[in-house]
């Protein structure tokens, strides 16, 4: 299988074809080798239009969802970005290409360790990973210019809004355990907070103090 061709086709049909137009996001999706973020046995499916299992009952998001959420963050290159839910590390890699510094939190240690290895192997050294409950954010490194949550939240975690810099935005799925709406929270330069809704989606649960209870 030629992964470069598969990736190009994925970007054309699933990303550009569905209306993602931020050139920097498109280039990042063309650049980052998604097949390295899934188990070898699954690599041939890694450019398909679907989420895939990554172990520990978690998933790597559908490529389109990664592109859309990233576009909603409106990154220009100088930002400090916080991600909750490192998972495979794929979304973190896309952010690492598009921003100055990425802080990402994962609650399941083996996933965080695997993500670290893949990111290192790609030379993406501007990513800090922490094993913790990300619903409380990363106060020691706040404020962040952009925050992305890649697991479904029951409500907008207040700590994350607090850790957002003026002019920044927070993108996350909010809703029930089975279906959510993608939401963008903007904090104006005057500190005023506004909320916009995007498309419906379905993510694994955000588990933690300001998320769902663990099973
Ligand atoms: N962004 C990931 C997709 C992750 S799936 C990728 O690109 O592959 C969601 C991840 O969120 C899972 O790995 C899950 O363990 C993690 N997660 C759930 N609740 C969390 C929390 N409170 N803090 C940190 N990580 C959490």
PDB file of C-alpha atoms and ligand atoms in Angstrom:
ATOM      1  CA  UNK A   1       0.000   0.000   0.000  1.00  0.00           C
ATOM      2  CA  UNK A   2       1.264   3.476  -0.881  1.00  0.00           C
ATOM      3  CA  UNK A   3       0.474   5.591   2.175  1.00  0.00           C
ATOM      4  CA  UNK A   4       1.393   8.888   0.508  1.00  0.00           C
ATOM      5  CA  UNK A   5      -1.193   8.323  -2.206  1.00  0.00           C
ATOM      6  CA  UNK A   6      -3.791   7.130   0.308  1.00  0.00           C
ATOM      7  CA  UNK A   7      -3.197  10.227   2.443  1.00  0.00           C
ATOM      8  CA  UNK A   8      -3.471  12.590  -0.509  1.00  0.00           C
ATOM      9  CA  UNK A   9      -6.720  10.977  -1.549  1.00  0.00           C
ATOM     10  CA  UNK A  10      -8.035  11.158   2.019  1.00  0.00           C
ATOM     11  CA  UNK A  11      -7.313  14.891   2.170  1.00  0.00           C
ATOM     12  CA  UNK A  12      -8.893  15.562  -1.223  1.00  0.00           C
ATOM     13  CA  UNK A  13     -12.105  13.649  -0.616  1.00  0.00           C
ATOM     14  CA  UNK A  14     -12.681  13.787   3.139  1.00  0.00           C
ATOM     15  CA  UNK A  15     -11.114  17.117   4.110  1.00  0.00           C
ATOM     16  CA  UNK A  16     -11.140  19.528   1.141  1.00  0.00           C
ATOM     17  CA  UNK A  17     -14.158  17.753  -0.365  1.00  0.00           C
ATOM     18  CA  UNK A  18     -16.192  18.502   2.762  1.00  0.00           C
ATOM     19  CA  UNK A  19     -15.315  22.153   2.937  1.00  0.00           C
ATOM     20  CA  UNK A  20     -12.217  22.492   5.099  1.00  0.00           C
ATOM     21  CA  UNK A  21     -10.404  25.419   3.463  1.00  0.00           C
ATOM     22  CA  UNK A  22      -7.655  26.575   5.845  1.00  0.00           C
ATOM     23  CA  UNK A  23      -4.555  25.947   3.717  1.00  0.00           C
ATOM     24  CA  UNK A  24      -2.326  25.375   6.755  1.00  0.00           C
ATOM     25  CA  UNK A  25      -4.678  22.698   8.117  1.00  0.00           C
ATOM     26  CA  UNK A  26      -4.817  20.985   4.718  1.00  0.00           C
ATOM     27  CA  UNK A  27      -1.008  20.987   4.464  1.00  0.00           C
ATOM     28  CA  UNK A  28      -0.659  19.557   7.972  1.00  0.00           C
ATOM     29  CA  UNK A  29      -3.105  16.747   7.142  1.00  0.00           C
ATOM     30  CA  UNK A  30      -1.037  16.031   3.995  1.00  0.00           C
ATOM     31  CA  UNK A  31       2.171  15.990   5.973  1.00  0.00           C
ATOM     32  CA  UNK A  32       1.471  13.928   9.112  1.00  0.00           C
ATOM     33  CA  UNK A  33       1.660  10.135   8.479  1.00  0.00           C
ATOM     34  CA  UNK A  34      -1.568   9.011  10.159  1.00  0.00           C
ATOM     35  CA  UNK A  35      -0.776   5.320   9.546  1.00  0.00           C
ATOM     36  CA  UNK A  36       2.034   5.503  12.138  1.00  0.00           C
ATOM     37  CA  UNK A  37      -0.476   6.384  14.879  1.00  0.00           C
ATOM     38  CA  UNK A  38      -2.445   3.122  14.675  1.00  0.00           C
ATOM     39  CA  UNK A  39      -1.383  -0.472  15.274  1.00  0.00           C
ATOM     40  CA  UNK A  40       0.427  -2.024  12.343  1.00  0.00           C
ATOM     41  CA  UNK A  41      -2.415  -4.433  11.619  1.00  0.00           C
ATOM     42  CA  UNK A  42      -4.724  -1.432  11.161  1.00  0.00           C
ATOM     43  CA  UNK A  43      -2.363   0.746   9.116  1.00  0.00           C
ATOM     44  CA  UNK A  44      -4.021  -0.074   5.791  1.00  0.00           C
ATOM     45  CA  UNK A  45      -7.312   1.336   7.166  1.00  0.00           C
ATOM     46  CA  UNK A  46      -5.788   4.470   8.628  1.00  0.00           C
ATOM     47  CA  UNK A  47      -6.811   6.750   5.725  1.00  0.00           C
ATOM     48  CA  UNK A  48     -10.409   5.498   5.703  1.00  0.00           C
ATOM     49  CA  UNK A  49     -13.282   7.845   6.531  1.00  0.00           C
ATOM     50  CA  UNK A  50     -13.757   6.509  10.051  1.00  0.00           C
ATOM     51  CA  UNK A  51     -12.456   6.483  13.622  1.00  0.00           C
ATOM     52  CA  UNK A  52     -10.325   3.417  14.494  1.00  0.00           C
ATOM     53  CA  UNK A  53      -9.613   1.561  17.758  1.00  0.00           C
ATOM     54  CA  UNK A  54      -6.257   2.379  19.409  1.00  0.00           C
ATOM     55  CA  UNK A  55      -6.536   0.002  22.395  1.00  0.00           C
ATOM     56  CA  UNK A  56      -7.779   0.667  25.970  1.00  0.00           C
ATOM     57  CA  UNK A  57     -11.312   1.018  24.484  1.00  0.00           C
ATOM     58  CA  UNK A  58     -10.326   4.356  22.913  1.00  0.00           C
ATOM     59  CA  UNK A  59     -10.293   5.572  19.308  1.00  0.00           C
ATOM     60  CA  UNK A  60      -8.357   7.819  16.959  1.00  0.00           C
ATOM     61  CA  UNK A  61     -10.913  10.267  15.524  1.00  0.00           C
ATOM     62  CA  UNK A  62     -12.101  10.262  11.913  1.00  0.00           C
ATOM     63  CA  UNK A  63      -9.690  12.363   9.777  1.00  0.00           C
ATOM     64  CA  UNK A  64     -12.427  14.873   8.859  1.00  0.00           C
ATOM     65  CA  UNK A  65     -13.216  15.483  12.538  1.00  0.00           C
ATOM     66  CA  UNK A  66      -9.536  16.188  13.260  1.00  0.00           C
ATOM     67  CA  UNK A  67      -9.367  18.625  10.328  1.00  0.00           C
ATOM     68  CA  UNK A  68     -12.613  20.404  11.237  1.00  0.00           C
ATOM     69  CA  UNK A  69     -11.776  20.823  14.930  1.00  0.00           C
ATOM     70  CA  UNK A  70      -8.296  22.057  14.033  1.00  0.00           C
ATOM     71  CA  UNK A  71      -9.709  24.565  11.542  1.00  0.00           C
ATOM     72  CA  UNK A  72     -12.093  25.862  14.224  1.00  0.00           C
ATOM     73  CA  UNK A  73      -9.057  26.711  16.407  1.00  0.00           C
ATOM     74  CA  UNK A  74      -7.833  29.211  13.762  1.00  0.00           C
ATOM     75  CA  UNK A  75      -4.157  28.609  14.503  1.00  0.00           C
ATOM     76  CA  UNK A  76      -1.644  30.965  12.888  1.00  0.00           C
ATOM     77  CA  UNK A  77       1.620  29.485  14.156  1.00  0.00           C
ATOM     78  CA  UNK A  78       2.601  31.251  17.388  1.00  0.00           C
ATOM     79  CA  UNK A  79       0.069  29.685  19.741  1.00  0.00           C
ATOM     80  CA  UNK A  80       0.405  27.634  22.899  1.00  0.00           C
ATOM     81  CA  UNK A  81      -2.229  24.933  22.564  1.00  0.00           C
ATOM     82  CA  UNK A  82      -3.709  22.572  25.155  1.00  0.00           C
ATOM     83  CA  UNK A  83      -5.242  19.250  24.110  1.00  0.00           C
ATOM     84  CA  UNK A  84      -7.252  16.999  26.429  1.00  0.00           C
ATOM     85  CA  UNK A  85      -7.198  13.349  25.298  1.00  0.00           C
ATOM     86  CA  UNK A  86      -3.835  12.564  23.681  1.00  0.00           C
ATOM     87  CA  UNK A  87      -4.963   9.081  22.601  1.00  0.00           C
ATOM     88  CA  UNK A  88      -2.783   8.029  19.662  1.00  0.00           C
ATOM     89  CA  UNK A  89      -1.046  11.419  19.494  1.00  0.00           C
ATOM     90  CA  UNK A  90      -2.286  12.088  15.937  1.00  0.00           C
ATOM     91  CA  UNK A  91      -4.255  15.249  16.749  1.00  0.00           C
ATOM     92  CA  UNK A  92      -1.303  16.450  18.850  1.00  0.00           C
ATOM     93  CA  UNK A  93       0.982  15.945  15.842  1.00  0.00           C
ATOM     94  CA  UNK A  94      -1.291  18.053  13.630  1.00  0.00           C
ATOM     95  CA  UNK A  95      -1.310  20.774  16.300  1.00  0.00           C
ATOM     96  CA  UNK A  96       2.479  20.538  16.668  1.00  0.00           C
ATOM     97  CA  UNK A  97       2.865  21.340  12.965  1.00  0.00           C
ATOM     98  CA  UNK A  98       0.485  24.317  13.185  1.00  0.00           C
ATOM     99  CA  UNK A  99       1.356  25.974  16.500  1.00  0.00           C
ATOM    100  CA  UNK A 100       4.396  26.870  18.564  1.00  0.00           C
ATOM    101  CA  UNK A 101       3.903  24.592  21.544  1.00  0.00           C
ATOM    102  CA  UNK A 102       1.451  21.808  22.372  1.00  0.00           C
ATOM    103  CA  UNK A 103       0.512  20.590  25.854  1.00  0.00           C
ATOM    104  CA  UNK A 104      -1.512  17.403  25.815  1.00  0.00           C
ATOM    105  CA  UNK A 105      -3.045  15.411  28.678  1.00  0.00           C
ATOM    106  CA  UNK A 106      -4.035  11.724  28.622  1.00  0.00           C
ATOM    107  CA  UNK A 107      -5.480   9.778  31.549  1.00  0.00           C
ATOM    108  CA  UNK A 108      -4.352   6.329  30.313  1.00  0.00           C
ATOM    109  CA  UNK A 109      -0.580   5.955  30.758  1.00  0.00           C
ATOM    110  CA  UNK A 110       0.131   3.310  28.069  1.00  0.00           C
ATOM    111  CA  UNK A 111      -1.545   5.510  25.439  1.00  0.00           C
ATOM    112  CA  UNK A 112       0.488   8.542  26.518  1.00  0.00           C
ATOM    113  CA  UNK A 113       3.693   6.496  26.324  1.00  0.00           C
ATOM    114  CA  UNK A 114       2.921   5.175  22.851  1.00  0.00           C
ATOM    115  CA  UNK A 115       2.017   8.668  21.614  1.00  0.00           C
ATOM    116  CA  UNK A 116       5.304  10.021  23.014  1.00  0.00           C
ATOM    117  CA  UNK A 117       7.271   7.427  21.028  1.00  0.00           C
ATOM    118  CA  UNK A 118       5.545   8.168  17.726  1.00  0.00           C
ATOM    119  CA  UNK A 119       5.834  11.950  18.159  1.00  0.00           C
ATOM    120  CA  UNK A 120       9.544  11.607  19.009  1.00  0.00           C
ATOM    121  CA  UNK A 121      10.132   9.368  15.984  1.00  0.00           C
ATOM    122  CA  UNK A 122       8.655  12.119  13.796  1.00  0.00           C
ATOM    123  CA  UNK A 123      10.841  14.770  15.428  1.00  0.00           C
ATOM    124  CA  UNK A 124       7.821  16.648  16.813  1.00  0.00           C
ATOM    125  CA  UNK A 125       9.614  17.855  19.900  1.00  0.00           C
ATOM    126  CA  UNK A 126       7.329  20.799  20.708  1.00  0.00           C
ATOM    127  CA  UNK A 127       4.760  18.533  22.413  1.00  0.00           C
ATOM    128  CA  UNK A 128       4.596  18.107  26.207  1.00  0.00           C
ATOM    129  CA  UNK A 129       2.559  15.131  27.403  1.00  0.00           C
ATOM    130  CA  UNK A 130       1.206  14.631  30.920  1.00  0.00           C
ATOM    131  CA  UNK A 131      -0.716  11.694  32.397  1.00  0.00           C
ATOM    132  CA  UNK A 132      -3.541  13.217  34.431  1.00  0.00           C
ATOM    133  CA  UNK A 133      -7.215  14.198  34.501  1.00  0.00           C
ATOM    134  CA  UNK A 134      -7.362  16.831  31.768  1.00  0.00           C
ATOM    135  CA  UNK A 135     -10.771  18.167  32.797  1.00  0.00           C
ATOM    136  CA  UNK A 136      -8.914  20.422  35.255  1.00  0.00           C
ATOM    137  CA  UNK A 137      -6.603  21.672  32.502  1.00  0.00           C
ATOM    138  CA  UNK A 138      -2.899  22.359  33.069  1.00  0.00           C
ATOM    139  CA  UNK A 139      -2.897  25.400  35.401  1.00  0.00           C
ATOM    140  CA  UNK A 140       0.912  25.602  35.679  1.00  0.00           C
ATOM    141  CA  UNK A 141       1.187  26.209  31.921  1.00  0.00           C
ATOM    142  CA  UNK A 142      -1.933  28.384  31.457  1.00  0.00           C
ATOM    143  CA  UNK A 143      -3.074  30.540  29.768  1.00  0.00           C
ATOM    144  CA  UNK A 144      -3.449  28.831  26.387  1.00  0.00           C
ATOM    145  CA  UNK A 145      -4.300  30.531  23.089  1.00  0.00           C
ATOM    146  CA  UNK A 146      -6.313  27.498  22.020  1.00  0.00           C
ATOM    147  CA  UNK A 147      -7.745  24.452  23.797  1.00  0.00           C
ATOM    148  CA  UNK A 148      -9.162  21.317  22.167  1.00  0.00           C
ATOM    149  CA  UNK A 149     -10.931  18.452  23.932  1.00  0.00           C
ATOM    150  CA  UNK A 150     -11.056  15.225  21.932  1.00  0.00           C
ATOM    151  CA  UNK A 151     -13.466  13.325  24.184  1.00  0.00           C
ATOM    152  CA  UNK A 152     -17.180  13.994  24.751  1.00  0.00           C
ATOM    153  CA  UNK A 153     -17.936  16.267  27.719  1.00  0.00           C
ATOM    154  CA  UNK A 154     -21.244  16.511  29.640  1.00  0.00           C
ATOM    155  CA  UNK A 155     -20.721  20.286  29.867  1.00  0.00           C
ATOM    156  CA  UNK A 156     -18.090  22.924  29.143  1.00  0.00           C
ATOM    157  CA  UNK A 157     -15.392  22.458  31.847  1.00  0.00           C
ATOM    158  CA  UNK A 158     -15.061  25.786  33.685  1.00  0.00           C
ATOM    159  CA  UNK A 159     -11.379  25.304  34.446  1.00  0.00           C
ATOM    160  CA  UNK A 160     -10.657  25.124  30.719  1.00  0.00           C
ATOM    161  CA  UNK A 161     -12.507  28.380  30.012  1.00  0.00           C
ATOM    162  CA  UNK A 162     -10.567  29.978  32.854  1.00  0.00           C
ATOM    163  CA  UNK A 163      -7.251  28.794  31.343  1.00  0.00           C
ATOM    164  CA  UNK A 164      -8.069  30.252  27.926  1.00  0.00           C
ATOM    165  CA  UNK A 165      -6.178  33.456  27.029  1.00  0.00           C
ATOM    166  CA  UNK A 166      -8.187  36.528  25.901  1.00  0.00           C
ATOM    167  CA  UNK A 167      -8.740  36.214  22.135  1.00  0.00           C
ATOM    168  CA  UNK A 168      -8.470  32.423  22.338  1.00  0.00           C
ATOM    169  CA  UNK A 169     -10.904  29.611  21.650  1.00  0.00           C
ATOM    170  CA  UNK A 170     -11.831  26.243  23.051  1.00  0.00           C
ATOM    171  CA  UNK A 171     -13.274  23.526  20.794  1.00  0.00           C
ATOM    172  CA  UNK A 172     -14.960  20.469  22.249  1.00  0.00           C
ATOM    173  CA  UNK A 173     -17.818  17.982  21.835  1.00  0.00           C
ATOM    174  CA  UNK A 174     -20.565  18.570  24.414  1.00  0.00           C
ATOM    175  CA  UNK A 175     -23.614  16.387  24.971  1.00  0.00           C
ATOM    176  CA  UNK A 176     -24.681  12.966  26.201  1.00  0.00           C
ATOM    177  CA  UNK A 177     -22.535   9.834  26.380  1.00  0.00           C
ATOM    178  CA  UNK A 178     -23.772   8.707  22.952  1.00  0.00           C
ATOM    179  CA  UNK A 179     -23.984  11.898  20.929  1.00  0.00           C
ATOM    180  CA  UNK A 180     -22.609  15.400  21.160  1.00  0.00           C
ATOM    181  CA  UNK A 181     -22.449  18.720  19.341  1.00  0.00           C
ATOM    182  CA  UNK A 182     -19.133  20.282  18.445  1.00  0.00           C
ATOM    183  CA  UNK A 183     -18.933  23.591  20.289  1.00  0.00           C
ATOM    184  CA  UNK A 184     -16.540  26.529  19.988  1.00  0.00           C
ATOM    185  CA  UNK A 185     -16.159  28.794  23.008  1.00  0.00           C
ATOM    186  CA  UNK A 186     -14.500  32.120  22.237  1.00  0.00           C
ATOM    187  CA  UNK A 187     -13.016  34.408  24.830  1.00  0.00           C
ATOM    188  CA  UNK A 188     -12.916  37.978  23.509  1.00  0.00           C
ATOM    189  CA  UNK A 189      -9.974  40.284  24.128  1.00  0.00           C
ATOM    190  CA  UNK A 190     -12.195  41.909  26.783  1.00  0.00           C
ATOM    191  CA  UNK A 191     -12.667  38.508  28.449  1.00  0.00           C
ATOM    192  CA  UNK A 192     -16.304  38.086  27.316  1.00  0.00           C
ATOM    193  CA  UNK A 193     -17.214  34.476  26.534  1.00  0.00           C
ATOM    194  CA  UNK A 194     -19.444  33.396  23.624  1.00  0.00           C
ATOM    195  CA  UNK A 195     -20.488  29.939  22.438  1.00  0.00           C
ATOM    196  CA  UNK A 196     -21.139  28.732  18.866  1.00  0.00           C
ATOM    197  CA  UNK A 197     -22.361  25.319  17.749  1.00  0.00           C
ATOM    198  CA  UNK A 198     -21.000  23.310  14.843  1.00  0.00           C
ATOM    199  CA  UNK A 199     -21.923  19.804  13.663  1.00  0.00           C
ATOM    200  CA  UNK A 200     -23.150  16.727  15.555  1.00  0.00           C
ATOM    201  CA  UNK A 201     -20.528  14.147  16.494  1.00  0.00           C
ATOM    202  CA  UNK A 202     -19.805  11.070  18.559  1.00  0.00           C
ATOM    203  CA  UNK A 203     -16.708  10.824  20.747  1.00  0.00           C
ATOM    204  CA  UNK A 204     -15.573   8.485  23.518  1.00  0.00           C
ATOM    205  CA  UNK A 205     -16.324   9.764  27.017  1.00  0.00           C
ATOM    206  CA  UNK A 206     -14.351  12.486  28.753  1.00  0.00           C
ATOM    207  CA  UNK A 207     -13.789  10.892  32.159  1.00  0.00           C
ATOM    208  CA  UNK A 208     -12.797  12.957  35.182  1.00  0.00           C
ATOM    209  CA  UNK A 209     -13.703  15.542  37.793  1.00  0.00           C
ATOM    210  CA  UNK A 210     -15.507  17.777  35.276  1.00  0.00           C
ATOM    211  CA  UNK A 211     -16.429  14.929  32.920  1.00  0.00           C
ATOM    212  CA  UNK A 212     -18.232  11.602  33.209  1.00  0.00           C
ATOM    213  CA  UNK A 213     -17.603   9.100  35.980  1.00  0.00           C
ATOM    214  CA  UNK A 214     -15.340   6.157  35.130  1.00  0.00           C
ATOM    215  CA  UNK A 215     -17.190   2.816  34.735  1.00  0.00           C
TER     216      UNK A 215
HETATM  217  N1  LIG B   1      -6.922  12.989  20.111  1.00  0.00           N
HETATM  218  C1  LIG B   1      -6.829  11.544  20.058  1.00  0.00           C
HETATM  219  C2  LIG B   1      -8.184  10.876  20.152  1.00  0.00           C
HETATM  220  C3  LIG B   1      -8.374  10.483  21.516  1.00  0.00           C
HETATM  221  S1  LIG B   1      -9.783   9.553  22.004  1.00  0.00           S
HETATM  222  C4  LIG B   1      -6.102  11.084  18.822  1.00  0.00           C
HETATM  223  O1  LIG B   1      -5.743  11.904  17.975  1.00  0.00           O
HETATM  224  O2  LIG B   1      -5.846   9.875  18.710  1.00  0.00           O
HETATM  225  C5  LIG B   1     -10.041  10.357  23.542  1.00  0.00           C
HETATM  226  C6  LIG B   1      -8.935  10.187  24.560  1.00  0.00           C
HETATM  227  O3  LIG B   1      -9.291  10.971  25.672  1.00  0.00           O
HETATM  228  C7  LIG B   1      -8.775   8.756  25.075  1.00  0.00           C
HETATM  229  O4  LIG B   1      -7.463   8.337  24.889  1.00  0.00           O
HETATM  230  C8  LIG B   1      -9.120   8.882  26.551  1.00  0.00           C
HETATM  231  O5  LIG B   1      -8.370   8.033  27.395  1.00  0.00           O
HETATM  232  C9  LIG B   1      -8.815  10.334  26.836  1.00  0.00           C
HETATM  233  N2  LIG B   1      -9.474  10.940  27.989  1.00  0.00           N
HETATM  234  C10 LIG B   1     -10.744  10.775  28.421  1.00  0.00           C
HETATM  235  N3  LIG B   1     -10.966  11.527  29.510  1.00  0.00           N
HETATM  236  C11 LIG B   1      -9.806  12.183  29.776  1.00  0.00           C
HETATM  237  C12 LIG B   1      -9.394  13.126  30.769  1.00  0.00           C
HETATM  238  N4  LIG B   1     -10.217  13.557  31.735  1.00  0.00           N
HETATM  239  N5  LIG B   1      -8.131  13.588  30.726  1.00  0.00           N
HETATM  240  C13 LIG B   1      -7.271  13.184  29.771  1.00  0.00           C
HETATM  241  N6  LIG B   1      -7.596  12.299  28.812  1.00  0.00           N
HETATM  242  C14 LIG B   1      -8.851  11.808  28.802  1.00  0.00           C
END
